[in-house]
mmCIF file of C-alpha atoms in Angstrom:
data_model
loop_
_atom_site.group_PDB
_atom_site.id
_atom_site.type_symbol
_atom_site.label_atom_id
_atom_site.label_comp_id
_atom_site.label_asym_id
_atom_site.label_seq_id
_atom_site.Cartn_x
_atom_site.Cartn_y
_atom_site.Cartn_z
ATOM 1 C CA UNK A 1 112.060 185.422 2.465
ATOM 2 C CA UNK A 2 112.649 187.484 5.583
ATOM 3 C CA UNK A 3 111.708 186.338 9.083
ATOM 4 C CA UNK A 4 108.428 187.719 10.385
ATOM 5 C CA UNK A 5 107.756 187.522 14.120
ATOM 6 C CA UNK A 6 104.408 187.041 15.811
ATOM 7 C CA UNK A 7 102.446 190.014 17.158
ATOM 8 C CA UNK A 8 101.405 188.746 20.638
ATOM 9 C CA UNK A 9 97.678 188.609 19.989
ATOM 10 C CA UNK A 10 97.101 192.187 18.833
ATOM 11 C CA UNK A 11 95.824 192.951 15.357
ATOM 12 C CA UNK A 12 94.516 195.780 13.203
ATOM 13 C CA UNK A 13 91.614 195.581 10.769
ATOM 14 C CA UNK A 14 91.881 197.554 7.523
ATOM 15 C CA UNK A 15 88.809 197.752 5.292
ATOM 16 C CA UNK A 16 89.610 198.650 1.659
ATOM 17 C CA UNK A 17 86.742 200.683 0.195
ATOM 18 C CA UNK A 18 86.847 202.018 -3.348
ATOM 19 C CA UNK A 19 84.234 204.491 -4.507
ATOM 20 C CA UNK A 20 84.048 203.107 -8.046
ATOM 21 C CA UNK A 21 82.270 199.815 -8.677
ATOM 22 C CA UNK A 22 81.306 198.388 -12.046
ATOM 23 C CA UNK A 23 77.979 196.910 -11.011
ATOM 24 C CA UNK A 24 77.140 199.059 -7.988
ATOM 25 C CA UNK A 25 78.723 202.529 -8.102
ATOM 26 C CA UNK A 26 79.391 203.961 -4.640
ATOM 27 C CA UNK A 27 78.224 200.723 -3.029
ATOM 28 C CA UNK A 28 80.412 201.401 0.024
ATOM 29 C CA UNK A 29 77.942 204.194 0.826
ATOM 30 C CA UNK A 30 74.787 202.152 0.199
ATOM 31 C CA UNK A 31 72.297 202.702 3.009
ATOM 32 C CA UNK A 32 71.801 199.845 5.470
ATOM 33 C CA UNK A 33 69.155 200.915 7.969
ATOM 34 C CA UNK A 34 70.500 204.438 8.250
ATOM 35 C CA UNK A 35 74.236 203.797 8.027
ATOM 36 C CA UNK A 36 76.592 203.378 5.037
ATOM 37 C CA UNK A 37 77.538 199.791 4.266
ATOM 38 C CA UNK A 38 81.246 200.366 4.916
ATOM 39 C CA UNK A 39 80.389 201.719 8.391
ATOM 40 C CA UNK A 40 78.399 198.546 9.080
ATOM 41 C CA UNK A 41 81.494 196.547 8.092
ATOM 42 C CA UNK A 42 83.621 198.580 10.492
ATOM 43 C CA UNK A 43 81.121 198.037 13.301
ATOM 44 C CA UNK A 44 81.409 194.283 12.808
ATOM 45 C CA UNK A 45 85.198 194.565 12.863
ATOM 46 C CA UNK A 46 85.118 196.597 16.077
ATOM 47 C CA UNK A 47 83.444 193.638 17.793
ATOM 48 C CA UNK A 48 86.274 191.274 16.829
ATOM 49 C CA UNK A 49 88.738 192.418 19.482
ATOM 50 C CA UNK A 50 90.882 194.359 17.005
ATOM 51 C CA UNK A 51 93.218 196.899 18.562
ATOM 52 C CA UNK A 52 92.236 199.392 15.851
ATOM 53 C CA UNK A 53 89.957 199.507 12.795
ATOM 54 C CA UNK A 54 90.596 201.671 9.731
ATOM 55 C CA UNK A 55 88.809 202.254 6.440
ATOM 56 C CA UNK A 56 91.275 202.707 3.568
ATOM 57 C CA UNK A 57 89.567 204.620 0.786
ATOM 58 C CA UNK A 58 90.275 206.533 -2.402
ATOM 59 C CA UNK A 59 87.382 208.989 -2.047
ATOM 60 C CA UNK A 60 86.463 211.917 0.206
ATOM 61 C CA UNK A 61 82.803 210.874 0.436
ATOM 62 C CA UNK A 62 83.719 207.554 2.064
ATOM 63 C CA UNK A 63 86.252 209.180 4.404
ATOM 64 C CA UNK A 64 83.660 211.778 5.411
ATOM 65 C CA UNK A 65 81.013 209.099 6.061
ATOM 66 C CA UNK A 66 83.464 207.212 8.264
ATOM 67 C CA UNK A 67 84.276 210.357 10.247
ATOM 68 C CA UNK A 68 80.579 211.114 10.819
ATOM 69 C CA UNK A 69 80.205 207.721 12.476
ATOM 70 C CA UNK A 70 83.402 207.844 14.513
ATOM 71 C CA UNK A 71 85.372 205.411 12.321
ATOM 72 C CA UNK A 72 88.975 206.145 11.446
ATOM 73 C CA UNK A 73 89.719 206.464 7.740
ATOM 74 C CA UNK A 74 92.868 206.949 5.722
ATOM 75 C CA UNK A 75 93.137 208.112 2.127
ATOM 76 C CA UNK A 76 94.909 205.777 -0.300
ATOM 77 C CA UNK A 77 95.720 206.154 -3.965
ATOM 78 C CA UNK A 78 93.057 205.491 -6.587
ATOM 79 C CA UNK A 79 95.375 203.351 -8.695
ATOM 80 C CA UNK A 80 95.829 199.963 -7.045
ATOM 81 C CA UNK A 81 95.948 196.613 -8.834
ATOM 82 C CA UNK A 82 94.359 194.785 -5.901
ATOM 83 C CA UNK A 83 92.939 195.166 -2.429
ATOM 84 C CA UNK A 84 96.197 193.743 -1.072
ATOM 85 C CA UNK A 85 98.114 196.674 -2.558
ATOM 86 C CA UNK A 86 95.671 199.137 -0.969
ATOM 87 C CA UNK A 87 96.083 197.394 2.400
ATOM 88 C CA UNK A 88 99.871 197.576 2.057
ATOM 89 C CA UNK A 89 99.777 201.322 1.376
ATOM 90 C CA UNK A 90 97.397 201.908 4.285
ATOM 91 C CA UNK A 91 99.570 199.904 6.691
ATOM 92 C CA UNK A 92 102.545 202.069 5.736
ATOM 93 C CA UNK A 93 100.583 205.308 6.124
ATOM 94 C CA UNK A 94 99.295 204.223 9.542
ATOM 95 C CA UNK A 95 102.858 203.364 10.547
ATOM 96 C CA UNK A 96 102.334 199.744 11.562
ATOM 97 C CA UNK A 97 105.550 197.831 12.353
ATOM 98 C CA UNK A 98 106.675 194.865 10.241
ATOM 99 C CA UNK A 99 105.626 192.314 12.843
ATOM 100 C CA UNK A 100 102.076 193.690 13.169
ATOM 101 C CA UNK A 101 99.105 191.627 11.984
ATOM 102 C CA UNK A 102 96.539 193.217 9.673
ATOM 103 C CA UNK A 103 93.190 191.620 8.809
ATOM 104 C CA UNK A 104 91.731 192.618 5.448
ATOM 105 C CA UNK A 105 87.931 192.758 5.733
ATOM 106 C CA UNK A 106 86.230 193.642 2.457
ATOM 107 C CA UNK A 107 84.105 196.784 2.464
ATOM 108 C CA UNK A 108 81.165 194.963 0.880
ATOM 109 C CA UNK A 109 80.789 192.275 3.575
ATOM 110 C CA UNK A 110 78.662 193.939 6.278
ATOM 111 C CA UNK A 111 77.624 190.593 7.760
ATOM 112 C CA UNK A 112 81.128 189.211 8.268
ATOM 113 C CA UNK A 113 81.031 187.577 11.730
ATOM 114 C CA UNK A 114 83.477 189.156 14.203
ATOM 115 C CA UNK A 115 84.439 185.620 15.259
ATOM 116 C CA UNK A 116 85.898 184.849 11.817
ATOM 117 C CA UNK A 117 87.871 188.115 11.804
ATOM 118 C CA UNK A 118 89.261 187.158 15.205
ATOM 119 C CA UNK A 119 89.957 183.556 14.134
ATOM 120 C CA UNK A 120 92.153 184.475 11.159
ATOM 121 C CA UNK A 121 94.150 186.932 13.297
ATOM 122 C CA UNK A 122 94.664 184.338 16.030
ATOM 123 C CA UNK A 123 95.654 181.687 13.486
ATOM 124 C CA UNK A 124 98.403 183.883 12.079
ATOM 125 C CA UNK A 125 99.585 184.887 15.545
ATOM 126 C CA UNK A 126 99.853 181.201 16.464
ATOM 127 C CA UNK A 127 102.056 180.423 13.431
ATOM 128 C CA UNK A 128 105.151 182.650 13.451
ATOM 129 C CA UNK A 129 106.469 180.829 10.374
ATOM 130 C CA UNK A 130 103.516 182.028 8.261
ATOM 131 C CA UNK A 131 103.061 185.341 6.442
ATOM 132 C CA UNK A 132 99.329 185.041 5.756
ATOM 133 C CA UNK A 133 96.281 183.388 7.251
ATOM 134 C CA UNK A 134 92.833 182.859 5.813
ATOM 135 C CA UNK A 135 89.682 180.847 6.543
ATOM 136 C CA UNK A 136 87.786 177.908 5.107
ATOM 137 C CA UNK A 137 84.828 175.729 5.979
ATOM 138 C CA UNK A 138 83.951 172.098 5.156
ATOM 139 C CA UNK A 139 82.216 171.446 1.839
ATOM 140 C CA UNK A 140 79.211 169.187 2.126
ATOM 141 C CA UNK A 141 77.719 169.513 -1.358
ATOM 142 C CA UNK A 142 79.114 167.752 -4.427
ATOM 143 C CA UNK A 143 77.803 170.649 -6.496
ATOM 144 C CA UNK A 144 80.039 173.023 -4.535
ATOM 145 C CA UNK A 145 83.032 170.726 -4.838
ATOM 146 C CA UNK A 146 82.602 170.579 -8.625
ATOM 147 C CA UNK A 147 81.765 174.271 -9.058
ATOM 148 C CA UNK A 148 84.690 176.272 -10.468
ATOM 149 C CA UNK A 149 83.345 179.434 -8.815
ATOM 150 C CA UNK A 150 83.875 177.807 -5.415
ATOM 151 C CA UNK A 151 87.549 178.025 -4.459
ATOM 152 C CA UNK A 152 88.920 174.998 -2.636
ATOM 153 C CA UNK A 153 91.981 174.653 -0.410
ATOM 154 C CA UNK A 154 93.967 171.618 0.734
ATOM 155 C CA UNK A 155 96.047 171.878 3.907
ATOM 156 C CA UNK A 156 98.752 169.859 5.629
ATOM 157 C CA UNK A 157 98.344 168.411 9.133
ATOM 158 C CA UNK A 158 99.374 171.735 10.704
ATOM 159 C CA UNK A 159 96.656 173.625 8.817
ATOM 160 C CA UNK A 160 99.048 175.210 6.330
ATOM 161 C CA UNK A 161 97.753 175.627 2.790
ATOM 162 C CA UNK A 162 99.238 173.265 0.229
ATOM 163 C CA UNK A 163 97.232 174.605 -2.716
ATOM 164 C CA UNK A 164 94.156 176.610 -3.666
ATOM 165 C CA UNK A 165 92.184 175.703 -6.763
ATOM 166 C CA UNK A 166 88.922 176.089 -8.634
ATOM 167 C CA UNK A 167 89.184 172.375 -9.421
ATOM 168 C CA UNK A 168 87.719 169.733 -7.058
ATOM 169 C CA UNK A 169 90.585 169.099 -4.634
ATOM 170 C CA UNK A 170 91.265 166.714 -3.074
ATOM 171 C CA UNK A 171 89.971 164.513 -5.900
ATOM 172 C CA UNK A 172 88.451 161.213 -4.765
ATOM 173 C CA UNK A 173 89.839 158.958 -7.501
ATOM 174 C CA UNK A 174 87.684 155.898 -6.882
ATOM 175 C CA UNK A 175 84.455 157.715 -6.075
ATOM 176 C CA UNK A 176 84.736 160.004 -9.093
ATOM 177 C CA UNK A 177 86.469 157.532 -11.428
ATOM 178 C CA UNK A 178 83.513 157.077 -13.779
ATOM 179 C CA UNK A 179 82.541 160.732 -14.004
ATOM 180 C CA UNK A 180 84.031 163.507 -16.049
ATOM 181 C CA UNK A 181 83.396 166.895 -14.465
ATOM 182 C CA UNK A 182 80.718 167.676 -17.053
ATOM 183 C CA UNK A 183 78.872 164.414 -16.339
ATOM 184 C CA UNK A 184 79.328 164.769 -12.592
ATOM 185 C CA UNK A 185 77.669 168.165 -12.569
ATOM 186 C CA UNK A 186 74.608 166.718 -14.241
ATOM 187 C CA UNK A 187 74.490 163.440 -12.301
ATOM 188 C CA UNK A 188 72.270 163.438 -9.246
ATOM 189 C CA UNK A 189 73.979 160.359 -7.800
ATOM 190 C CA UNK A 190 77.377 161.985 -7.300
ATOM 191 C CA UNK A 191 78.167 162.563 -3.635
ATOM 192 C CA UNK A 192 81.210 163.436 -1.553
ATOM 193 C CA UNK A 193 82.795 160.308 -0.035
ATOM 194 C CA UNK A 194 82.696 160.210 3.756
ATOM 195 C CA UNK A 195 85.858 161.665 5.268
ATOM 196 C CA UNK A 196 87.087 163.486 2.141
ATOM 197 C CA UNK A 197 88.657 166.678 3.605
ATOM 198 C CA UNK A 198 87.058 169.212 1.258
ATOM 199 C CA UNK A 199 87.394 172.842 2.347
ATOM 200 C CA UNK A 200 85.862 175.907 0.744
ATOM 201 C CA UNK A 201 88.113 178.938 0.911
ATOM 202 C CA UNK A 202 86.666 182.153 2.339
ATOM 203 C CA UNK A 203 88.058 185.416 0.989
ATOM 204 C CA UNK A 204 89.271 186.937 4.240
ATOM 205 C CA UNK A 205 92.990 187.315 4.980
ATOM 206 C CA UNK A 206 95.327 188.342 7.762
ATOM 207 C CA UNK A 207 98.832 189.473 6.832
ATOM 208 C CA UNK A 208 102.039 190.315 8.585
ATOM 209 C CA UNK A 209 102.943 193.864 7.605
ATOM 210 C CA UNK A 210 106.427 192.742 6.600
ATOM 211 C CA UNK A 211 104.892 190.516 3.939
ATOM 212 C CA UNK A 212 102.727 193.380 2.671
ATOM 213 C CA UNK A 213 105.880 195.452 2.132
ATOM 214 C CA UNK A 214 107.383 192.610 0.087
ATOM 215 C CA UNK A 215 104.251 191.652 -1.858
ATOM 216 C CA UNK A 216 104.407 194.407 -4.486
ATOM 217 C CA UNK A 217 107.824 193.188 -5.638
ATOM 218 C CA UNK A 218 106.666 189.582 -6.205
ATOM 219 C CA UNK A 219 106.355 188.544 -9.829
ATOM 220 C CA UNK A 220 102.976 187.038 -10.799
ATOM 221 C CA UNK A 221 102.984 183.229 -11.006
ATOM 222 C CA UNK A 222 101.603 181.160 -13.869
ATOM 223 C CA UNK A 223 99.390 179.166 -11.497
ATOM 224 C CA UNK A 224 97.961 182.414 -10.143
ATOM 225 C CA UNK A 225 97.122 183.669 -13.619
ATOM 226 C CA UNK A 226 95.567 180.442 -14.891
ATOM 227 C CA UNK A 227 93.515 179.834 -11.738
ATOM 228 C CA UNK A 228 92.758 183.567 -11.314
ATOM 229 C CA UNK A 229 93.636 183.247 -7.607
ATOM 230 C CA UNK A 230 95.893 185.972 -6.226
ATOM 231 C CA UNK A 231 96.896 184.014 -3.113
ATOM 232 C CA UNK A 232 98.777 181.481 -5.260
ATOM 233 C CA UNK A 233 101.444 184.120 -5.905
ATOM 234 C CA UNK A 234 102.441 184.006 -2.240
ATOM 235 C CA UNK A 235 102.533 180.186 -2.183
ATOM 236 C CA UNK A 236 104.541 180.042 -5.402
ATOM 237 C CA UNK A 237 107.162 182.367 -3.909
ATOM 238 C CA UNK A 238 107.459 180.215 -0.788
ATOM 239 C CA UNK A 239 105.386 182.160 1.729
ATOM 240 C CA UNK A 240 103.294 180.064 4.082
ATOM 241 C CA UNK A 241 99.552 180.519 4.438
ATOM 242 C CA UNK A 242 97.732 179.022 7.429
ATOM 243 C CA UNK A 243 94.031 178.245 7.329
ATOM 244 C CA UNK A 244 91.521 178.669 10.153
ATOM 245 C CA UNK A 245 88.701 176.156 9.682
ATOM 246 C CA UNK A 246 85.296 177.521 10.698
ATOM 247 C CA UNK A 247 81.981 175.710 10.897
ATOM 248 C CA UNK A 248 80.139 177.478 8.092
ATOM 249 C CA UNK A 249 80.398 180.251 5.544
ATOM 250 C CA UNK A 250 79.390 183.788 6.544
ATOM 251 C CA UNK A 251 76.541 185.461 4.656
ATOM 252 C CA UNK A 252 77.604 186.472 1.145
ATOM 253 C CA UNK A 253 78.873 189.966 0.420
ATOM 254 C CA UNK A 254 77.366 192.543 -1.912
ATOM 255 C CA UNK A 255 78.200 192.332 -5.617
ATOM 256 C CA UNK A 256 74.854 192.901 -7.329
ATOM 257 C CA UNK A 257 71.658 194.923 -6.792
ATOM 258 C CA UNK A 258 69.995 191.679 -5.680
ATOM 259 C CA UNK A 259 72.712 191.183 -3.040
ATOM 260 C CA UNK A 260 72.190 194.727 -1.804
ATOM 261 C CA UNK A 261 68.445 194.221 -1.478
ATOM 262 C CA UNK A 262 69.033 191.007 0.508
ATOM 263 C CA UNK A 263 71.412 192.715 2.927
ATOM 264 C CA UNK A 264 69.138 195.733 3.307
ATOM 265 C CA UNK A 265 66.327 193.387 4.339
ATOM 266 C CA UNK A 266 68.639 191.743 6.873
ATOM 267 C CA UNK A 267 69.453 195.093 8.506
ATOM 268 C CA UNK A 268 65.937 196.550 8.286
ATOM 269 C CA UNK A 269 63.154 194.143 9.319
ATOM 270 C CA UNK A 270 60.535 196.542 7.931
ATOM 271 C CA UNK A 271 61.720 195.668 4.412
ATOM 272 C CA UNK A 272 61.054 191.951 4.877
ATOM 273 C CA UNK A 273 57.973 190.452 3.308
ATOM 274 C CA UNK A 274 55.661 188.216 5.321
#
């Protein structure tokens, strides 16, 4: 692993925005009170203190929409295995140096708080030994802890990730001793023991550009494939990930028509029902 220096507080936001979407085609262009969703994402990012904000897209329509609203856009290839690969290509095309910090803000999260974008960038800047930073918030519900769709993370005392999992980690042996996961999900009496450091991982990342250049060459890890968690590849190969702990989760992104309707109501009060 090569050394990756800190970036002295400056960071760039890159927003990957594909045109194709299985459940919501062209969702990056979905109207939110008169502006495309991806533009709303960029406007949130611009409030974070980022030195520059770019939309990385594979389609002219998205690039044109960005230009109409004064947002910088860069064209990336259509064929990318992941958003991380698209971010890596965009960072190279923009010409960012290896030590630069890039925050990946998803193009379908128009309500991502600028404070969280800023927090993950600052966390990485404060840890020159790390290649990646991300965010998490405390879990208070046993249902969330036991839900495999909720990704958990355990950190060391310095806030560096030890492991990410869909399983309930850390596992409170005594408190959960008499419950299998199936029983626990259906048992109203199950609760999280006081002081158990449960953290829910949020899918926002900051990267050092040097790591992005190296990422494509990393072989997939078995733990990554079984857990279906891409960030485990970096941990398995020895890269450090630091975690910024925030108070609460941001509003959910847009994956379904129901999500889109919810976000449209949030941006346009006239669509809200009394």
